[in-house]
Short mmCIF file of C-alpha atoms (C1' of nucleotides) in Angstrom, two decimals:
data_model
loop_
_atom_site.label_atom_id
_atom_site.label_comp_id
_atom_site.label_asym_id
_atom_site.label_seq_id
_atom_site.Cartn_x
_atom_site.Cartn_y
_atom_site.Cartn_z
CA MET Y 6 21.11 -55.86 -96.73
CA ASN Y 7 19.67 -59.28 -95.99
CA ASN Y 8 17.33 -59.75 -93.03
CA ARG Y 9 19.76 -61.18 -90.52
CA ILE Y 10 22.23 -58.38 -91.09
CA ASP Y 11 19.45 -55.85 -91.12
CA ALA Y 12 18.28 -57.03 -87.67
CA LYS Y 13 21.74 -56.31 -86.27
CA TYR Y 14 21.75 -52.71 -87.44
CA GLN Y 15 18.16 -52.30 -86.36
CA GLU Y 16 19.12 -53.33 -82.87
CA MET Y 17 22.13 -51.04 -82.81
CA ALA Y 18 20.07 -48.13 -84.04
CA LYS Y 19 17.57 -48.81 -81.28
CA ILE Y 20 20.23 -48.34 -78.60
CA SER Y 21 21.57 -45.26 -80.29
CA LYS Y 22 18.10 -43.83 -80.72
CA ALA Y 23 17.42 -44.27 -77.02
CA LEU Y 24 20.43 -42.08 -76.29
CA ALA Y 25 19.55 -39.51 -78.92
CA HIS Y 26 17.97 -36.87 -76.73
CA PRO Y 27 19.64 -34.28 -74.45
CA THR Y 28 17.34 -35.07 -71.54
CA ARG Y 29 18.08 -38.78 -71.78
CA MET Y 30 21.81 -38.11 -71.95
CA PHE Y 31 21.44 -36.00 -68.83
CA ILE Y 32 19.51 -38.76 -67.09
CA ILE Y 33 22.24 -41.29 -67.83
CA ASP Y 34 24.86 -38.93 -66.47
CA LYS Y 35 22.85 -38.47 -63.27
CA LEU Y 36 22.13 -42.17 -62.85
CA ASN Y 37 25.81 -42.83 -63.17
CA GLU Y 38 26.38 -40.93 -59.92
CA ASN Y 39 23.39 -42.30 -58.06
CA GLU Y 40 20.11 -44.09 -58.39
CA HIS Y 41 17.26 -41.58 -58.63
CA CYS Y 42 13.50 -41.68 -58.43
CA VAL Y 43 11.33 -40.03 -61.06
CA CYS Y 44 10.53 -36.98 -58.97
CA GLU Y 45 14.19 -36.28 -58.21
CA LEU Y 46 15.02 -36.41 -61.91
CA THR Y 47 12.01 -34.27 -62.67
CA ASP Y 48 13.29 -31.60 -60.30
CA LEU Y 49 16.73 -31.68 -61.91
CA ILE Y 50 15.36 -31.54 -65.45
CA GLY Y 51 12.52 -29.11 -64.97
CA ALA Y 52 10.00 -30.69 -67.32
CA ASP Y 53 6.62 -32.23 -66.72
CA ILE Y 54 6.84 -35.43 -64.70
CA SER Y 55 5.02 -37.36 -67.41
CA THR Y 56 7.63 -36.24 -69.92
CA VAL Y 57 10.43 -37.48 -67.69
CA SER Y 58 8.61 -40.73 -67.08
CA LYS Y 59 8.37 -41.29 -70.82
CA HIS Y 60 12.06 -40.60 -71.33
CA LEU Y 61 12.79 -43.14 -68.63
CA SER Y 62 10.63 -45.69 -70.33
CA VAL Y 63 12.52 -45.19 -73.59
CA LEU Y 64 15.79 -45.89 -71.81
CA LYS Y 65 14.28 -48.87 -70.02
CA ASN Y 66 12.94 -50.39 -73.23
CA ALA Y 67 16.39 -50.17 -74.75
CA GLY Y 68 17.75 -52.08 -71.75
CA ILE Y 69 19.88 -49.16 -70.65
CA ILE Y 70 18.35 -48.58 -67.24
CA SER Y 71 16.27 -50.64 -64.86
CA ALA Y 72 13.56 -49.73 -62.39
CA GLU Y 73 12.97 -50.84 -58.83
CA LYS Y 74 9.85 -49.92 -56.93
CA ARG Y 75 10.30 -49.17 -53.22
CA SER Y 76 7.34 -47.88 -51.25
CA ASN Y 77 5.50 -45.71 -53.73
CA MET Y 78 8.58 -44.46 -55.52
CA VAL Y 79 10.36 -45.97 -58.50
CA TYR Y 80 14.15 -45.85 -58.41
CA TYR Y 81 16.07 -46.03 -61.65
CA THR Y 82 19.66 -47.24 -62.09
CA LEU Y 83 22.03 -47.84 -64.99
CA ARG Y 84 21.67 -51.45 -65.95
CA CYS Y 85 25.13 -51.91 -67.38
CA SER Y 86 28.25 -49.83 -67.05
CA CYS Y 87 28.96 -50.38 -70.75
CA VAL Y 88 26.61 -47.49 -71.45
CA LEU Y 89 29.15 -45.22 -69.84
CA ASN Y 90 31.67 -46.33 -72.42
CA ILE Y 91 29.34 -45.13 -75.15
CA PHE Y 92 29.00 -41.94 -73.20
CA SER Y 93 32.74 -41.26 -73.18
CA CYS Y 94 33.15 -42.44 -76.77
CA VAL Y 95 30.61 -39.85 -77.85
CA MET Y 96 32.58 -37.23 -75.93
CA ASN Y 97 35.68 -38.38 -77.82
CA VAL Y 98 33.97 -37.79 -81.15
CA ILE Y 99 32.97 -34.32 -80.04
CA GLN Y 100 36.51 -33.65 -78.87
CA SER Y 101 37.90 -34.88 -82.17
CA ASN Y 102 35.49 -32.68 -84.15
CA PHE Y 103 36.58 -29.75 -82.06
CA GLU Y 104 40.27 -30.42 -82.68
CA SER Y 105 39.66 -30.54 -86.43
CA ALA Y 106 37.78 -27.28 -86.38
CA LYS Y 107 40.57 -25.71 -84.35
CA GLN Y 108 43.22 -26.81 -86.86
CA ILE Y 109 41.25 -25.33 -89.74
CA ILE Y 110 40.89 -21.99 -87.99
CA GLU Y 111 44.47 -21.63 -86.76
CA MET U 28 19.84 -27.92 -66.22
CA ASN U 29 21.68 -24.66 -66.74
CA ASN U 30 22.67 -23.60 -70.23
CA ARG U 31 26.30 -24.66 -70.24
CA ILE U 32 25.42 -28.13 -69.05
CA ASP U 33 22.51 -28.29 -71.43
CA ALA U 34 24.80 -27.52 -74.38
CA LYS U 35 26.93 -30.52 -73.50
CA TYR U 36 24.02 -32.96 -73.58
CA GLN U 37 22.69 -31.30 -76.71
CA GLU U 38 25.97 -31.97 -78.44
CA MET U 39 26.11 -35.56 -77.25
CA ALA U 40 22.55 -36.18 -78.38
CA LYS U 41 23.45 -34.78 -81.78
CA ILE U 42 26.15 -37.42 -82.28
CA SER U 43 23.90 -40.15 -81.01
CA LYS U 44 21.07 -39.02 -83.25
CA ALA U 45 23.32 -39.21 -86.27
CA LEU U 46 23.93 -42.88 -85.50
CA ALA U 47 20.30 -43.61 -84.72
CA HIS U 48 19.27 -45.26 -87.96
CA PRO U 49 19.88 -48.82 -89.20
CA THR U 50 21.06 -47.62 -92.60
CA ARG U 51 23.55 -45.22 -91.05
CA MET U 52 24.85 -47.91 -88.73
CA PHE U 53 25.31 -50.11 -91.76
CA ILE U 54 27.15 -47.36 -93.59
CA ILE U 55 29.56 -46.89 -90.70
CA ASP U 56 30.25 -50.61 -90.63
CA LYS U 57 30.99 -50.61 -94.35
CA LEU U 58 33.16 -47.50 -94.23
CA ASN U 59 35.16 -49.13 -91.49
CA GLU U 60 36.28 -51.80 -93.98
CA ASN U 61 36.82 -49.47 -96.90
CA GLU U 62 36.12 -46.08 -98.30
CA HIS U 63 33.06 -46.18 -100.54
CA CYS U 64 31.41 -43.91 -103.05
CA VAL U 65 27.69 -43.14 -102.91
CA CYS U 66 26.73 -45.53 -105.66
CA GLU U 67 28.56 -48.45 -104.07
CA LEU U 68 26.74 -47.85 -100.80
CA THR U 69 23.49 -47.44 -102.68
CA ASP U 70 23.94 -50.87 -104.24
CA LEU U 71 24.67 -52.43 -100.86
CA ILE U 72 21.72 -50.76 -99.15
CA GLY U 73 19.14 -51.02 -101.90
CA ALA U 74 17.43 -47.67 -101.38
CA ASP U 75 17.10 -44.63 -103.60
CA ILE U 76 20.43 -42.92 -104.19
CA SER U 77 19.04 -39.63 -102.89
CA THR U 78 18.07 -41.36 -99.66
CA VAL U 79 21.59 -42.71 -99.22
CA SER U 80 23.06 -39.33 -100.06
CA LYS U 81 20.95 -37.75 -97.33
CA HIS U 82 22.02 -40.35 -94.77
CA LEU U 83 25.61 -39.61 -95.67
CA SER U 84 25.05 -35.92 -95.20
CA VAL U 85 23.64 -36.54 -91.73
CA LEU U 86 26.77 -38.46 -90.77
CA LYS U 87 28.96 -35.81 -92.34
CA ASN U 88 27.24 -32.98 -90.49
CA ALA U 89 27.84 -34.79 -87.23
CA GLY U 90 31.53 -34.97 -88.10
CA ILE U 91 31.49 -38.76 -88.25
CA ILE U 92 32.51 -39.21 -91.87
CA SER U 93 34.23 -37.07 -94.45
CA ALA U 94 33.91 -36.82 -98.20
CA GLU U 95 36.50 -36.60 -100.91
CA LYS U 96 35.62 -35.93 -104.51
CA ARG U 97 37.68 -37.77 -107.12
CA SER U 98 36.66 -37.50 -110.76
CA ASN U 99 32.88 -37.40 -110.63
CA MET U 100 32.52 -39.69 -107.64
CA VAL U 101 32.46 -38.79 -103.97
CA TYR U 102 34.28 -41.17 -101.66
CA TYR U 103 33.32 -41.29 -98.02
CA THR U 104 35.53 -42.41 -95.13
CA LEU U 105 35.25 -42.58 -91.35
CA ARG U 106 36.68 -39.38 -90.01
CA CYS U 107 37.75 -40.71 -86.64
CA SER U 108 38.23 -44.22 -85.36
CA CYS U 109 36.59 -43.24 -82.10
CA VAL U 110 33.25 -43.85 -83.80
CA LEU U 111 34.15 -47.50 -83.95
CA ASN U 112 34.44 -47.50 -80.18
CA ILE U 113 30.87 -46.32 -79.95
CA PHE U 114 29.99 -49.02 -82.40
CA SER U 115 31.45 -51.78 -80.25
CA CYS U 116 30.11 -50.23 -77.04
CA VAL U 117 26.62 -50.40 -78.51
CA MET U 118 27.22 -54.05 -79.35
CA ASN U 119 28.26 -54.58 -75.73
CA VAL U 120 24.99 -53.18 -74.48
CA ILE U 121 23.09 -55.47 -76.83
CA GLN U 122 25.19 -58.41 -75.65
CA SER U 123 24.53 -57.48 -72.04
CA ASN U 124 20.78 -57.21 -72.66
CA PHE U 125 20.88 -60.61 -74.27
CA GLU U 126 22.72 -62.17 -71.33
CA SER U 127 20.13 -60.78 -68.92
CA ALA U 128 17.28 -62.14 -70.98
CA LYS U 129 19.02 -65.51 -71.12
CA GLN U 130 19.40 -65.66 -67.35
CA ILE U 131 15.74 -64.90 -66.84
CA ILE U 132 14.64 -67.61 -69.23
CA GLU U 133 16.97 -70.35 -67.99
"C1'" DT M 21 29.43 -27.87 -127.15
"C1'" DG M 22 26.43 -31.85 -125.92
"C1'" DC M 23 25.74 -36.18 -123.64
"C1'" DC M 24 26.52 -39.21 -119.94
"C1'" DT M 25 27.28 -40.57 -115.10
"C1'" DA M 26 27.47 -39.45 -110.12
"C1'" DT M 27 25.75 -36.82 -106.60
"C1'" DT M 28 23.10 -33.30 -104.16
"C1'" DT M 29 19.04 -30.55 -103.32
"C1'" DG M 30 14.00 -29.26 -103.05
"C1'" DG M 31 9.63 -30.72 -102.15
"C1'" DC M 32 6.16 -33.46 -100.40
"C1'" DA M 33 3.53 -37.06 -97.85
"C1'" DA M 34 3.92 -40.57 -94.37
"C1'" DA M 35 5.81 -41.91 -90.11
"C1'" DA M 36 8.03 -41.16 -85.71
"C1'" DC M 37 9.15 -38.22 -81.75
"C1'" DT M 38 8.20 -34.70 -78.13
"C1'" DG M 39 5.96 -32.51 -74.41
"C1'" DC M 40 2.04 -31.09 -72.17
"C1'" DC M 41 -2.50 -32.02 -69.95
"C1'" DA M 42 -5.77 -35.04 -67.96
"C1'" DA M 43 -6.96 -39.45 -66.35
"C1'" DA M 44 -5.67 -43.98 -64.57
"C1'" DT M 45 -2.87 -46.85 -61.49
"C1'" DA M 46 -0.39 -48.16 -57.35
"C1'" DG M 47 1.20 -47.71 -52.71
"C1'" DT M 48 1.03 -45.23 -47.92
"C1'" DG M 49 -1.15 -43.67 -43.93
"C1'" DT M 50 -5.55 -42.35 -41.34
"C1'" DA G 22 -12.98 -46.61 -47.09
"C1'" DC G 23 -10.69 -42.05 -47.89
"C1'" DA G 24 -7.20 -38.83 -48.92
"C1'" DC G 25 -2.59 -38.22 -50.49
"C1'" DT G 26 1.73 -38.93 -53.08
"C1'" DA G 27 4.41 -41.00 -56.92
"C1'" DT G 28 4.26 -42.72 -61.30
"C1'" DT G 29 2.43 -44.32 -65.73
"C1'" DT G 30 -0.63 -44.09 -69.60
"C1'" DG G 31 -3.70 -42.03 -73.30
"C1'" DG G 32 -4.40 -38.50 -76.25
"C1'" DC G 33 -3.40 -34.68 -78.94
"C1'" DA G 34 -0.88 -30.87 -81.42
"C1'" DG G 35 3.46 -29.41 -83.01
"C1'" DT G 36 7.92 -30.69 -84.73
"C1'" DT G 37 11.32 -33.63 -86.84
"C1'" DT G 38 12.71 -37.51 -89.63
"C1'" DT G 39 12.36 -40.45 -93.54
"C1'" DG G 40 12.23 -41.87 -98.32
"C1'" DC G 41 10.79 -41.25 -102.76
"C1'" DC G 42 10.53 -38.45 -107.08
"C1'" DA G 43 11.99 -34.80 -109.92
"C1'" DA G 44 15.11 -31.22 -110.83
"C1'" DA G 45 19.62 -29.08 -110.30
"C1'" DT G 46 24.68 -29.42 -110.12
"C1'" DA G 47 29.28 -31.09 -111.31
"C1'" DG G 48 32.73 -33.68 -113.73
"C1'" DG G 49 34.28 -36.70 -117.70
"C1'" DC G 50 34.49 -37.62 -122.44
"C1'" DA G 51 33.42 -37.45 -127.42
#
DNA sequence: TGCCTATTTGGCAAAACTGCCAAATAGTGT
DNA sequence: ACACTATTTGGCAGTTTTGCCAAATAGGCA
């Protein structure tokens, strides 16, 4: 693995790592429907607000969501609909795993 | 987040987590071209063979790759082409992030 | 059987991630 | 300026991940 190639996989892993948490997956799903401020998401998730804020910052650092401050609230939105493709691709993998398991059992 | 919904995001995060490492991304890219045994991948990656074996087991547990033993080697293959969709979706996000950065700079 | 190669597993230390609390920051309204 | 709300940041303990070494397992071949 030379450096140039390595940088590519590093970058890809960074995106994937940002998605690799149930709460962050949930956030993406919610932001797909609507923009949401931190406190709205916090209510939906039921964790400490600082925890939610940190999850949001992980997603933001990966370039997956973006923040806009209005009055004293920060509203988050999906930055690029391509994330949703990843979302449904992941569901496809799960579906495919399920089908395989089903075949083995039946 | 009720339990049923939570299970869904848990499952999605599990897939994403399995991809969330540069070496594993690299492995997927290689397996897309060809099946490979552990020692071939080890040569390409340049890490300890036990490290590579463990990465492979992570991917296998997530249902992303499958193993076939022939003689005393184990050959790994992508289990489902849908993983490649994730792969290119991730590249799209990176591309999109890059375009945004470019616009800001220019 | 014994030796060799390929792979997996156990164990351990270092690094990264998570989630809470408390404190800091920023904006609103009085 | 002060109080109040929304959010971020720092810090810390607990958990998970990572990567190496050494040992165990499995198959091929003499």
